[in-house]
Coordinates of C-alpha atoms in Angstrom, one line a residue:
M1339 CA 5.7 23.1 3.3
E1340 CA 4.7 19.5 2.8
K1341 CA 5.8 19.9 -0.7
N1342 CA 8.9 21.3 -0.3
L1343 CA 9.4 18.3 2.0
F1344 CA 8.3 15.9 -0.7
R1345 CA 10.8 17.3 -3.1
E1346 CA 13.4 17.0 -0.3
V1347 CA 12.4 13.2 0.7
Y1348 CA 12.2 12.7 -3.5
K1349 CA 15.4 13.6 -3.9
Q1350 CA 16.7 11.6 -1.1
V1351 CA 14.7 8.3 -2.5
C1352 CA 16.0 8.4 -6.0
G1353 CA 19.3 8.6 -5.0
L1354 CA 19.2 5.4 -2.5
A1355 CA 21.1 2.5 -3.9
L1356 CA 18.5 -0.6 -3.4
K1357 CA 21.4 -2.9 -2.4
D1358 CA 21.2 -0.6 0.8
C1359 CA 18.0 -0.5 2.0
P1360 CA 16.7 -3.4 4.2
P1361 CA 13.2 -5.0 2.5
S1362 CA 11.5 -3.3 5.7
S1363 CA 11.8 0.4 3.0
L1364 CA 10.2 -1.5 0.1
S1365 CA 7.0 -1.7 0.6
G1366 CA 6.6 1.8 1.1
L1367 CA 9.3 3.0 -1.5
L1368 CA 7.1 0.7 -4.4
H1369 CA 3.7 2.5 -2.9
G1370 CA 5.8 6.1 -3.4
Y1371 CA 7.3 5.8 -6.6
L1372 CA 3.7 3.9 -7.8
S1373 CA 2.0 7.3 -6.6
V1374 CA 4.4 9.3 -8.4
Y1375 CA 4.3 7.3 -11.9
S1376 CA 0.3 8.2 -11.3
M1377 CA 0.9 11.7 -10.5
V1378 CA 3.2 12.5 -13.6
R1379 CA 1.4 10.0 -16.0
V1380 CA -2.0 12.6 -15.0
Y1381 CA -0.1 15.2 -15.0
P1382 CA 2.7 15.2 -18.1
W1383 CA 4.5 19.0 -17.1
L1384 CA 5.4 17.1 -13.9
E1385 CA 8.4 15.6 -15.0
D1386 CA 9.9 18.7 -15.3
E1387 CA 10.5 18.1 -11.6
Y1388 CA 9.9 14.4 -10.8
G1389 CA 12.1 13.0 -13.6
C1390 CA 10.4 11.0 -17.2
L1391 CA 7.7 9.2 -17.0
W1392 CA 10.0 6.0 -18.4
D1393 CA 12.6 6.6 -15.5
I1394 CA 10.3 6.4 -12.8
H1395 CA 8.5 3.1 -14.5
D1396 CA 11.8 1.8 -14.5
R1397 CA 12.4 2.7 -10.3
I1398 CA 9.6 0.3 -10.5
R1399 CA 10.7 -2.5 -11.7
E1400 CA 13.8 -2.5 -9.8
I1401 CA 12.2 -2.2 -6.8
A1402 CA 10.1 -5.0 -7.8
R1403 CA 12.6 -8.0 -8.5
V1404 CA 14.3 -7.9 -5.7
I1405 CA 10.9 -8.0 -4.0
Q1406 CA 10.4 -11.1 -6.2
E1407 CA 13.5 -12.4 -4.9
L1408 CA 12.6 -12.2 -1.4
L1409 CA 9.9 -13.9 -2.5
K1410 CA 12.2 -16.9 -2.8
D1411 CA 12.4 -17.2 0.5
K1412 CA 10.1 -19.1 2.5
D1413 CA 11.8 -18.8 5.9
I1414 CA 10.6 -15.3 5.7
P1415 CA 7.6 -14.3 8.2
V1416 CA 4.4 -15.6 6.6
D1417 CA 2.7 -12.1 7.1
T1418 CA 5.6 -10.3 6.0
R1419 CA 5.8 -12.5 3.2
A1420 CA 1.9 -11.8 2.7
G1421 CA 3.0 -8.6 3.1
Y1422 CA 5.5 -8.8 -0.5
V1423 CA 2.9 -10.6 -2.6
V1424 CA 0.5 -7.8 -2.2
D1425 CA 3.7 -5.7 -3.2
L1426 CA 4.9 -8.0 -6.2
M1427 CA 0.4 -7.9 -7.5
D1428 CA 0.5 -4.1 -7.0
A1429 CA 4.0 -3.4 -8.9
Y1430 CA 1.8 -5.7 -11.6
L1431 CA -1.1 -3.6 -12.4
L1432 CA 1.6 -1.3 -14.1
Y1433 CA 3.6 -3.2 -15.1
S1434 CA 2.1 -5.7 -16.2
D1435 CA 4.7 -8.4 -16.5
L1436 CA 2.9 -12.1 -16.4
K1437 CA 6.1 -13.6 -14.3
F1438 CA 5.4 -10.9 -11.4
L1439 CA 1.6 -11.6 -11.7
D1440 CA 1.8 -16.2 -11.8
M1441 CA 4.9 -16.1 -8.9
A1442 CA 2.5 -14.1 -6.9
L1443 CA -0.2 -15.3 -7.1
D1444 CA 1.5 -19.2 -6.4
T1445 CA 2.7 -17.5 -3.4
A1446 CA 0.2 -16.5 -2.1
Y1447 CA -2.1 -19.8 -2.7
E1448 CA 0.8 -21.7 -0.7
I1449 CA 0.4 -19.0 1.7
L1450 CA -3.3 -19.7 1.9
I1451 CA -3.4 -22.8 1.0
P1452 CA -1.6 -25.5 3.5
K1453 CA 0.5 -28.2 1.5
G1454 CA -1.9 -31.1 2.0
S1455 CA -5.2 -29.5 2.0
N1456 CA -7.6 -28.1 -0.4
K1457 CA -9.4 -25.3 1.5
I1458 CA -8.2 -21.7 2.2
V1459 CA -6.7 -21.4 5.7
L1460 CA -5.7 -18.1 7.3
P1461 CA -2.3 -18.2 9.0
C1462 CA -3.2 -15.3 10.6
R1463 CA -5.7 -12.0 11.0
T1464 CA -3.7 -9.3 9.8
P1465 CA -3.6 -6.2 7.3
N1466 CA -1.5 -8.3 5.3
I1467 CA -3.6 -10.9 4.5
C1468 CA -6.6 -9.0 4.5
R1469 CA -5.0 -7.2 1.3
L1470 CA -3.4 -10.7 0.0
L1471 CA -6.9 -11.9 -0.1
C1472 CA -8.6 -9.2 -1.7
N1473 CA -5.8 -8.5 -4.5
C1474 CA -7.1 -12.9 -5.1
Y1475 CA -10.3 -12.2 -5.1
Y1476 CA -9.5 -8.8 -8.2
F1477 CA -7.2 -11.0 -10.2
T1478 CA -9.2 -15.0 -9.9
G1479 CA -12.5 -13.8 -8.9
E1480 CA -12.5 -16.0 -6.6
D1481 CA -16.0 -14.9 -3.9
E1482 CA -14.1 -17.1 -1.0
C1483 CA -11.2 -14.7 -1.1
G1484 CA -13.9 -12.1 -0.7
V1485 CA -15.9 -13.2 2.1
L1486 CA -12.6 -14.1 4.1
A1487 CA -11.7 -10.8 3.0
K1488 CA -15.0 -9.3 4.7
N1489 CA -14.6 -10.9 8.2
L1490 CA -11.4 -9.6 8.2
V1491 CA -12.4 -6.4 7.8
T1492 CA -16.0 -6.3 9.9
E1493 CA -13.4 -8.0 12.7
A1494 CA -11.0 -5.4 12.6
L1495 CA -12.9 -2.6 13.0
G1496 CA -14.9 -4.0 16.2
V1497 CA -11.6 -3.5 18.1
S1498 CA -10.3 -0.9 16.3
R1499 CA -9.9 1.4 19.3
K1500 CA -7.6 -1.3 20.7
F1501 CA -4.7 -1.0 18.1
S1502 CA -1.2 0.3 18.0
C1503 CA -1.0 3.4 16.0
E1504 CA 1.2 1.7 13.5
E1505 CA -1.4 -1.1 14.0
L1506 CA -4.4 1.4 13.1
G1507 CA -2.4 2.4 10.1
D1508 CA -1.8 -0.5 8.7
W1509 CA -5.2 -1.4 8.9
W1510 CA -6.7 1.2 8.0
E1511 CA -4.9 0.9 4.9
A1512 CA -6.3 -2.5 4.4
I1513 CA -9.7 -1.5 4.8
C1514 CA -9.4 1.2 1.9
F1515 CA -7.9 -1.1 0.6
Y1516 CA -10.9 -3.7 0.3
E1517 CA -13.6 -1.2 -0.8
D1518 CA -11.1 0.3 -3.9
V1519 CA -11.6 -3.3 -5.2
V1520 CA -14.6 -5.7 -3.7
G1521 CA -16.6 -2.4 -2.9
A1522 CA -18.2 -1.3 -0.2
M1523 CA -20.2 -3.3 2.7
E1524 CA -24.0 -4.1 2.8
L1525 CA -25.0 -4.3 6.0
P1526 CA -28.3 -3.3 7.8
P1527 CA -28.6 0.6 8.0
K1528 CA -27.8 0.6 12.1
E1529 CA -24.7 -1.5 11.4
Q1530 CA -23.6 1.0 8.3
I1531 CA -23.9 4.3 10.4
R1532 CA -21.5 3.2 13.5
L1533 CA -19.1 1.6 10.5
E1534 CA -19.4 5.5 9.2
E1535 CA -18.5 7.2 12.3
E1536 CA -16.3 4.9 12.8
R1537 CA -14.8 5.6 9.6
I1538 CA -14.6 9.1 10.5
R1539 CA -12.2 8.7 13.3
L1540 CA -10.6 6.1 12.0
T1541 CA -9.2 8.7 9.4
I1542 CA -8.9 11.6 11.8
S1543 CA -5.8 9.3 13.6
V1544 CA -4.3 7.6 10.7
R1545 CA -3.6 11.7 10.2
Q1546 CA -2.6 12.4 13.1
W1547 CA 0.0 9.0 13.6
K1548 CA 1.2 10.0 9.8
D1549 CA 1.3 13.7 10.5
E1550 CA 3.4 12.9 13.7
M1551 CA 5.7 10.5 11.8
I1552 CA 6.8 13.0 9.7
E1553 CA 7.0 15.4 12.4
R1554 CA 9.8 12.9 14.1
F1555 CA 11.4 12.1 10.0
I1556 CA 12.0 15.6 9.7
E1557 CA 13.4 16.3 13.6
E1558 CA 15.4 13.4 12.8
T1559 CA 16.4 14.5 9.9
G1560 CA 15.3 11.7 8.0
E1561 CA 18.6 9.0 8.6
D1562 CA 15.9 6.1 9.0
F1563 CA 15.7 4.1 6.1
G1564 CA 12.1 2.7 7.6
I1565 CA 10.6 6.3 8.0
L1566 CA 12.2 7.8 5.4
A1567 CA 9.9 5.3 3.0
N1568 CA 7.0 5.3 4.8
V1569 CA 7.0 9.4 4.8
F1570 CA 7.4 9.2 0.7
K1571 CA 4.8 6.6 0.9
V1572 CA 2.6 9.2 2.8
L1573 CA 4.0 12.0 1.5
A1574 CA 3.4 10.9 -2.5
K1575 CA 0.0 10.0 -2.1
R1576 CA -0.8 13.6 -0.3
N1577 CA 0.6 15.1 -3.2
F1578 CA -1.4 13.4 -5.8
Y1579 CA -4.8 13.7 -3.9
E1580 CA -3.8 17.4 -4.0
Y1581 CA -3.1 17.9 -7.5
N1582 CA -6.2 16.2 -8.4
E1583 CA -8.7 18.2 -6.0
L1584 CA -6.6 20.9 -7.1
N1585 CA -8.2 19.9 -10.9
G1586 CA -11.8 18.1 -10.1
K1587 CA -10.3 15.2 -10.5
I1588 CA -11.4 11.9 -8.1
F1589 CA -9.8 9.0 -8.1
H1590 CA -9.4 5.4 -6.1

């Protein structure tokens, strides 16, 4: 069922004009296309179903350029702006335009280091800021960014039962991103066991929340741009992982 739904969702998002999409939907669209690109790159025969690799690549570049323009608006809330920076960095990993990376890093440190200061000060403690720190660590090798990201992950795991479903989903992505970019946290054995138990609980909770979002999307006939973009992102990633499992491959 999900494969058929994904095909329908993919047709919808491919038909969207970006000028008609609210900024809040761009991140979901971008990461959905990044998953589709990875899927088609690894399994070229899927071009028959999802279009040629270059067209997908071009769509990612188109979305990234819109996000790049949004970064110039300093009146955007800092957490939202941090999310756009991370999106642009993620796009750079595929579309290696140094202008994307330079602008993203400049904006990142503009967010993290207040004017007149010479040290990092977190403007808020959110999943976007956590992912921003992880990417700064990845691109610059600055250890402080990795340490600060670890602190945010540890804090989030400690209070995760208080999060709303949406907050839980956002933090789960940030935690997985931290482990992919910075690495698994080294903790005492007892704390490591607690962390693993919490990870299992979070995995189940987030999966349930995503399933409910997909069901709501089906019931509402997909008219909400934000839900459409998020469902596209979720289904694209699930499809990619499913193809990897079928072919015995493991990707992070």
